[in-house]
Short mmCIF file of C-alpha atoms and ligand atoms in Angstrom, two decimals:
data_model
loop_
_atom_site.label_atom_id
_atom_site.label_comp_id
_atom_site.label_asym_id
_atom_site.label_seq_id
_atom_site.Cartn_x
_atom_site.Cartn_y
_atom_site.Cartn_z
CA MET A 1 19.36 -11.20 -0.52
CA ALA A 2 16.21 -9.50 0.75
CA THR A 3 12.76 -9.87 -0.81
CA THR A 4 10.33 -6.97 -0.70
CA LEU A 5 6.54 -7.08 -0.71
CA ALA A 6 4.37 -3.98 -1.13
CA HIS A 7 1.09 -4.73 0.61
CA PHE A 8 -2.07 -2.69 0.21
CA THR A 9 -5.68 -3.65 0.53
CA ASP A 10 -9.33 -2.78 0.00
CA PRO A 11 -8.90 -0.21 -2.80
CA HIS A 12 -12.70 -0.18 -3.35
CA LEU A 13 -12.35 1.46 -6.78
CA PRO A 14 -15.00 4.12 -7.52
CA LEU A 15 -18.24 2.38 -8.46
CA ALA A 16 -17.96 2.38 -12.24
CA GLY A 17 -21.63 1.68 -12.93
CA VAL A 18 -24.28 -0.95 -12.68
CA ARG A 19 -26.93 -2.14 -15.12
CA PRO A 20 -30.55 -1.85 -13.95
CA THR A 21 -30.85 -5.62 -14.48
CA GLU A 22 -28.00 -6.17 -11.99
CA LEU A 23 -29.70 -4.14 -9.26
CA PHE A 24 -31.43 -6.84 -7.31
CA GLY A 25 -31.19 -8.24 -3.79
CA LYS A 26 -28.13 -7.31 -1.78
CA ARG A 27 -26.69 -5.17 -4.62
CA ILE A 28 -29.38 -2.55 -4.06
CA ILE A 29 -28.24 -2.10 -0.45
CA GLY A 30 -24.59 -1.97 -1.54
CA TRP A 31 -25.33 0.54 -4.29
CA LEU A 32 -27.26 2.78 -1.87
CA SER A 33 -24.49 2.52 0.71
CA TRP A 34 -21.90 3.55 -1.93
CA THR A 35 -24.01 6.39 -3.32
CA LEU A 36 -25.06 7.87 0.02
CA ARG A 37 -21.97 7.29 2.12
CA ARG A 38 -18.96 5.29 0.97
CA ARG A 39 -18.14 7.29 -2.16
CA ARG A 40 -17.30 10.29 0.03
CA ALA A 41 -14.67 8.29 1.94
CA HIS A 42 -13.14 6.05 -0.77
CA ARG A 43 -11.51 8.48 -3.19
CA ALA A 44 -9.67 7.83 -6.44
CA GLU A 45 -7.25 10.70 -5.70
CA ALA A 46 -6.31 9.10 -2.36
CA LEU A 47 -5.58 5.77 -4.08
CA ARG A 48 -3.55 7.51 -6.83
CA ALA A 49 -1.39 9.34 -4.28
CA LEU A 50 -0.77 6.14 -2.33
CA LEU A 51 0.22 4.14 -5.42
CA GLU A 52 2.51 6.88 -6.66
CA ASP A 53 4.35 6.64 -3.34
CA LEU A 54 4.39 2.85 -3.49
CA ARG A 55 5.95 2.86 -6.97
CA ALA A 56 8.59 5.36 -5.88
CA GLN A 57 9.46 3.59 -2.63
CA ALA A 58 9.30 -0.04 -3.73
CA PRO A 59 9.74 -0.28 -7.52
CA GLU A 60 11.09 -3.86 -7.37
CA ALA A 61 8.58 -5.25 -4.88
CA LEU A 62 5.92 -7.87 -5.53
CA MET A 63 2.65 -5.98 -5.03
CA VAL A 64 0.13 -7.73 -2.82
CA ILE A 65 -3.58 -6.80 -2.67
CA THR A 66 -5.69 -8.56 -0.06
CA GLY A 67 -9.09 -8.08 -1.67
CA ASP A 68 -12.07 -5.74 -2.02
CA VAL A 69 -11.04 -4.24 -5.34
CA VAL A 70 -14.67 -3.44 -6.21
CA ASN A 71 -17.85 -2.75 -4.24
CA ILE A 72 -20.96 -4.56 -5.49
CA SER A 73 -19.44 -6.95 -8.06
CA SER A 74 -21.10 -5.38 -11.12
CA ARG A 75 -19.97 -6.05 -14.68
CA ALA A 76 -18.80 -2.47 -15.18
CA GLU A 77 -16.81 -2.57 -11.96
CA PHE A 78 -14.89 -5.70 -12.99
CA ALA A 79 -14.14 -4.22 -16.42
CA ALA A 80 -12.83 -1.03 -14.78
CA ALA A 81 -10.86 -3.06 -12.23
CA ARG A 82 -9.16 -5.03 -15.00
CA ALA A 83 -8.20 -1.82 -16.80
CA TRP A 84 -6.83 -0.46 -13.50
CA LEU A 85 -4.79 -3.64 -12.85
CA GLU A 86 -3.44 -3.64 -16.42
CA GLU A 87 -2.09 -0.18 -15.82
CA LEU A 88 -0.77 -1.04 -12.35
CA ALA A 89 1.33 -4.16 -12.84
CA ARG A 90 1.95 -7.25 -14.93
CA PRO A 91 0.25 -10.35 -13.44
CA GLY A 92 3.64 -11.80 -12.48
CA ASN A 93 4.39 -8.72 -10.37
CA LEU A 94 1.14 -8.57 -8.42
CA ALA A 95 -0.59 -11.13 -6.20
CA LEU A 96 -4.31 -10.54 -5.69
CA ILE A 97 -6.86 -12.42 -3.62
CA PRO A 98 -10.62 -11.71 -3.61
CA GLY A 99 -12.50 -9.94 -0.82
CA ASN A 100 -16.17 -10.15 0.12
CA HIS A 101 -17.01 -7.15 -2.10
CA ASP A 102 -15.48 -8.98 -5.10
CA CYS A 103 -17.93 -11.83 -4.55
CA TYR A 104 -20.80 -9.69 -3.32
CA VAL A 105 -23.66 -11.72 -4.77
CA GLY A 106 -24.05 -15.14 -6.34
CA ASP A 107 -23.55 -13.94 -9.93
CA ALA A 108 -20.17 -12.24 -9.28
CA VAL A 109 -18.36 -14.87 -11.33
CA LYS A 110 -20.81 -14.40 -14.21
CA ALA A 111 -20.53 -10.62 -13.86
CA GLY A 112 -16.79 -10.72 -14.44
CA LEU A 113 -14.69 -11.69 -11.40
CA PRO A 114 -12.64 -14.02 -13.68
CA LEU A 115 -11.47 -10.87 -15.53
CA LEU A 116 -9.13 -10.42 -12.55
CA ALA A 117 -7.86 -14.03 -12.70
CA PRO A 118 -4.42 -13.21 -14.24
CA TRP A 119 -3.43 -11.23 -11.15
CA MET A 120 -4.70 -13.99 -8.84
CA SER A 121 -2.73 -16.74 -10.58
CA GLY A 122 0.20 -14.75 -12.01
CA VAL A 123 -0.62 -16.16 -15.47
CA PRO A 124 -1.36 -13.40 -18.04
CA ALA A 125 -3.66 -15.58 -20.17
CA ALA A 126 -5.70 -16.96 -17.25
CA ALA A 127 -9.42 -16.72 -17.94
CA ASP A 128 -10.74 -18.78 -15.00
CA LEU A 129 -10.31 -18.30 -11.28
CA PRO A 130 -7.40 -20.36 -9.97
CA GLU A 131 -7.73 -23.05 -7.36
CA PHE A 132 -6.96 -21.57 -3.96
CA PRO A 133 -4.61 -21.46 -2.17
CA THR A 134 -2.44 -19.99 -4.91
CA VAL A 135 1.35 -20.00 -4.46
CA ARG A 136 3.85 -17.46 -5.82
CA LEU A 137 7.55 -17.92 -5.29
CA VAL A 138 9.86 -14.95 -5.00
CA ARG A 139 13.35 -16.26 -4.25
CA ASN A 140 13.01 -17.90 -0.79
CA VAL A 141 9.57 -16.45 -0.07
CA ALA A 142 6.31 -18.29 -0.82
CA VAL A 143 3.26 -16.02 -1.07
CA ILE A 144 0.21 -18.20 -0.40
CA GLY A 145 -3.16 -16.68 -1.37
CA LEU A 146 -6.42 -17.80 0.24
CA ASN A 147 -9.94 -17.08 -0.94
CA SER A 148 -12.32 -16.28 1.93
CA ALA A 149 -14.92 -14.55 -0.28
CA TYR A 150 -18.35 -16.04 -0.87
CA PRO A 151 -21.74 -14.46 -1.53
CA ALA A 152 -22.66 -13.81 2.10
CA PRO A 153 -26.30 -13.32 3.14
CA TRP A 154 -27.91 -9.86 3.48
CA ARG A 155 -26.41 -7.70 6.22
CA GLU A 156 -23.33 -9.95 6.40
CA ALA A 157 -19.75 -9.32 5.26
CA SER A 158 -18.50 -12.63 6.56
CA GLY A 159 -16.00 -14.96 4.95
CA ARG A 160 -15.29 -18.65 4.83
CA LEU A 161 -12.51 -20.86 3.53
CA GLY A 162 -14.02 -24.33 3.64
CA GLU A 163 -12.51 -27.64 4.60
CA ALA A 164 -10.97 -28.48 1.23
CA GLN A 165 -9.05 -25.20 0.99
CA LEU A 166 -7.83 -25.51 4.58
CA LYS A 167 -6.59 -29.03 3.90
CA ARG A 168 -4.65 -27.86 0.85
CA LEU A 169 -3.29 -24.95 2.89
CA GLU A 170 -1.90 -27.25 5.55
CA ARG A 171 -0.19 -29.38 2.91
CA ILE A 172 1.33 -26.30 1.24
CA LEU A 173 2.54 -24.84 4.54
CA ARG A 174 4.29 -28.09 5.49
CA ASP A 175 5.76 -28.49 2.02
CA CYS A 176 7.12 -24.91 2.00
CA ALA A 177 8.56 -25.35 5.51
CA GLY A 178 10.37 -28.45 4.30
CA LYS A 179 11.94 -26.37 1.54
CA GLY A 180 13.05 -23.70 4.01
CA LEU A 181 10.80 -21.01 2.50
CA CYS A 182 9.38 -17.99 4.29
CA ARG A 183 5.61 -18.53 4.18
CA VAL A 184 3.48 -15.41 3.71
CA VAL A 185 -0.24 -16.17 3.86
CA LEU A 186 -2.75 -13.74 2.31
CA VAL A 187 -6.37 -13.74 3.47
CA HIS A 188 -8.98 -11.00 3.14
CA HIS A 189 -10.78 -11.54 6.45
CA PRO A 190 -8.98 -11.31 9.81
CA PRO A 191 -7.47 -14.76 10.39
CA LEU A 192 -8.09 -14.59 14.13
CA ALA A 193 -11.55 -14.14 15.61
CA ALA A 194 -10.10 -11.63 18.09
CA LEU A 195 -9.21 -9.24 15.23
CA SER A 196 -12.78 -8.99 13.87
CA ASP A 197 -15.02 -5.99 14.60
CA LYS A 198 -18.29 -7.92 14.61
CA PRO A 199 -19.36 -11.56 14.19
CA ARG A 200 -21.33 -10.69 11.03
CA LYS A 201 -18.08 -9.50 9.40
CA ALA A 202 -15.86 -12.33 10.65
CA LEU A 203 -14.29 -15.35 9.03
CA LYS A 204 -16.68 -18.17 9.89
CA ASP A 205 -14.00 -20.82 10.03
CA ALA A 206 -11.35 -18.69 11.77
CA ALA A 207 -10.98 -21.34 14.48
CA ALA A 208 -10.15 -23.99 11.86
CA LEU A 209 -7.66 -21.63 10.17
CA GLU A 210 -6.07 -20.85 13.55
CA ALA A 211 -5.66 -24.57 14.16
CA VAL A 212 -3.97 -25.10 10.76
CA LEU A 213 -1.61 -22.16 11.35
CA GLU A 214 -0.77 -23.42 14.82
CA ARG A 215 -0.08 -26.95 13.60
CA ALA A 216 1.77 -26.21 10.38
CA GLY A 217 3.15 -22.73 11.20
CA ALA A 218 3.59 -19.69 8.94
CA GLU A 219 5.90 -16.69 9.08
CA LEU A 220 3.59 -13.81 8.11
CA VAL A 221 -0.16 -13.38 7.53
CA LEU A 222 -1.38 -10.30 5.65
CA PHE A 223 -5.06 -9.41 5.71
CA GLY A 224 -7.51 -6.57 4.92
CA HIS A 225 -11.28 -6.09 5.44
CA THR A 226 -11.16 -4.11 8.71
CA HIS A 227 -9.73 -0.98 7.02
CA ARG A 228 -7.37 -0.54 10.00
CA TRP A 229 -3.71 -1.02 10.84
CA ALA A 230 -3.04 -4.08 12.96
CA HIS A 231 -0.05 -6.09 14.10
CA LEU A 232 -0.21 -9.15 16.26
CA ALA A 233 2.60 -11.57 17.06
CA TRP A 234 1.49 -15.12 17.60
CA SER A 235 3.54 -18.09 18.67
CA VAL A 236 2.85 -21.06 16.36
CA ASN A 237 4.53 -24.36 15.63
CA GLY A 238 8.21 -23.68 16.15
CA GLY A 239 8.29 -19.90 15.88
CA MET A 240 6.72 -16.46 15.93
CA MET A 241 4.13 -15.58 13.27
CA HIS A 242 3.30 -11.93 12.58
CA VAL A 243 -0.20 -10.96 11.49
CA LEU A 244 -0.44 -7.57 9.75
CA SER A 245 -3.17 -5.46 8.13
CA ALA A 246 -3.46 -1.98 6.61
CA PRO A 247 -6.29 0.54 6.09
CA SER A 248 -8.25 0.79 2.86
CA ALA A 249 -5.92 2.06 0.12
CA SER A 250 -8.49 4.65 -1.00
CA MET A 251 -9.60 6.09 2.37
CA LYS A 252 -9.25 9.86 2.37
CA PRO A 253 -7.88 11.50 5.53
CA GLY A 254 -10.36 12.78 8.12
CA CYS A 255 -12.91 9.96 7.87
CA GLU A 256 -14.10 7.52 10.49
CA ARG A 257 -11.42 4.94 9.58
CA PRO A 258 -7.65 5.59 9.33
CA ALA A 259 -6.43 7.30 6.16
CA ALA A 260 -5.09 5.18 3.31
CA GLY A 261 -1.84 3.36 3.96
CA TRP A 262 0.41 0.61 2.62
CA GLN A 263 3.27 -1.39 4.04
CA LYS A 264 6.66 -2.21 2.56
CA ILE A 265 7.75 -5.54 3.98
CA THR A 266 11.40 -6.44 3.50
CA ILE A 267 12.17 -10.07 4.31
CA SER A 268 15.70 -11.28 4.93
CA ARG A 269 17.40 -14.21 6.60
CA ARG A 270 20.26 -13.96 9.09
CA GLN A 271 21.82 -16.89 10.91
CA GLY A 272 18.78 -19.10 10.38
CA GLU A 273 16.29 -16.47 11.51
CA TRP A 274 13.72 -14.58 9.42
CA LEU A 275 13.85 -10.82 9.81
CA TYR A 276 11.13 -8.45 8.65
CA ARG A 277 11.38 -4.72 8.32
CA VAL A 278 7.89 -3.29 7.94
CA GLU A 279 7.69 0.32 6.85
CA ARG A 280 4.16 1.62 7.13
CA ARG A 281 3.31 4.67 5.04
CA ALA A 282 0.09 6.68 5.25
CA LEU A 283 -1.73 9.47 3.48
CA MET A 284 -1.62 12.81 5.31
CA ALA A 285 -4.18 15.63 5.32
CA ASP A 286 -2.19 17.48 2.61
CA MET A 287 -2.37 14.29 0.45
CA SER A 288 1.34 13.60 0.79
CA VAL A 289 2.36 10.08 1.85
CA GLN A 290 4.72 9.84 4.83
CA GLN A 291 6.16 7.14 7.03
CA TYR A 292 3.62 6.25 9.69
CA GLU A 293 5.68 3.74 11.64
CA ALA A 294 8.48 1.22 11.21
CA LEU A 295 8.45 -2.24 12.79
CA HIS A 296 11.50 -4.46 13.12
CA LEU A 297 10.23 -8.00 13.58
CA SER A 298 11.78 -11.41 13.70
CA GLY A 299 10.54 -14.96 13.26
CA ASP A 300 12.90 -16.67 15.67
CA ARG A 301 12.44 -19.93 13.82
CA ALA A 302 15.03 -22.48 12.84
CA HIS A 303 14.16 -24.18 9.56
CA PRO A 304 15.50 -27.65 8.86
FE1 LIG B 401 -13.19 -3.47 2.39
FE1 LIG B 402 -14.05 -6.73 3.07
#
């Protein structure tokens, strides 16, 4: 039986407001950037059109969001993001990880990031952020969520995972492999240094993550942050890992970055091999959502 994931990323919901007392340090730069530039590219109507298509095309899928739900981590943004998530899906049907914009400054947790905790852990009553990596099981697929967000310095959009999280990740990957599960890793920042635009936007410990993935193996890695489509096949311990990203889910057509898109990933197993059908769908100039490309991938891995 196949398992379907509906992956989208970086919705950057419209900036719902910010209190004057919250406008200090890096938030001022972020607020100016939103007001002068970003709000013209990230549009609520683009996101609505994309999600309407997603619901129609993949009603049974586990939704996966790889971070950057908000912009400057203000209180009002987190409250609006929670209302948006409540409308979108029950926590058990959506796996969310944070992006750098969800942990924009040091007081993001105080400002309300834990309001999104139910969709990170899958537990409706969760009031605190879960310990990462999180693990969600859907039949024979393990969706493993990493947290690469931290309050980066001014002019940086970097990420980091830290040694403790990487250690737990390696344990989880080995454990899931032992159980014959398809391991889908979620991370906001590009997991490979080669996929990053600029060092100031990169995952600082990408080399350590690469080493864990090479040693322990994984079947798929889904990421966001770059606001671009990407696919890279990478040979890791015992098989082929596919690394996939999508544009921002709210990017209107005709901007500098590719228009909003999402990917429907159907995972099945045939004769000991993982097969992935990836249907990529994108927003067109007339605001309809159409198939952008279809990838037929395989893992070529024999589980014990
Ligand atoms: Fe983003
Ligand atoms: Fe980001």
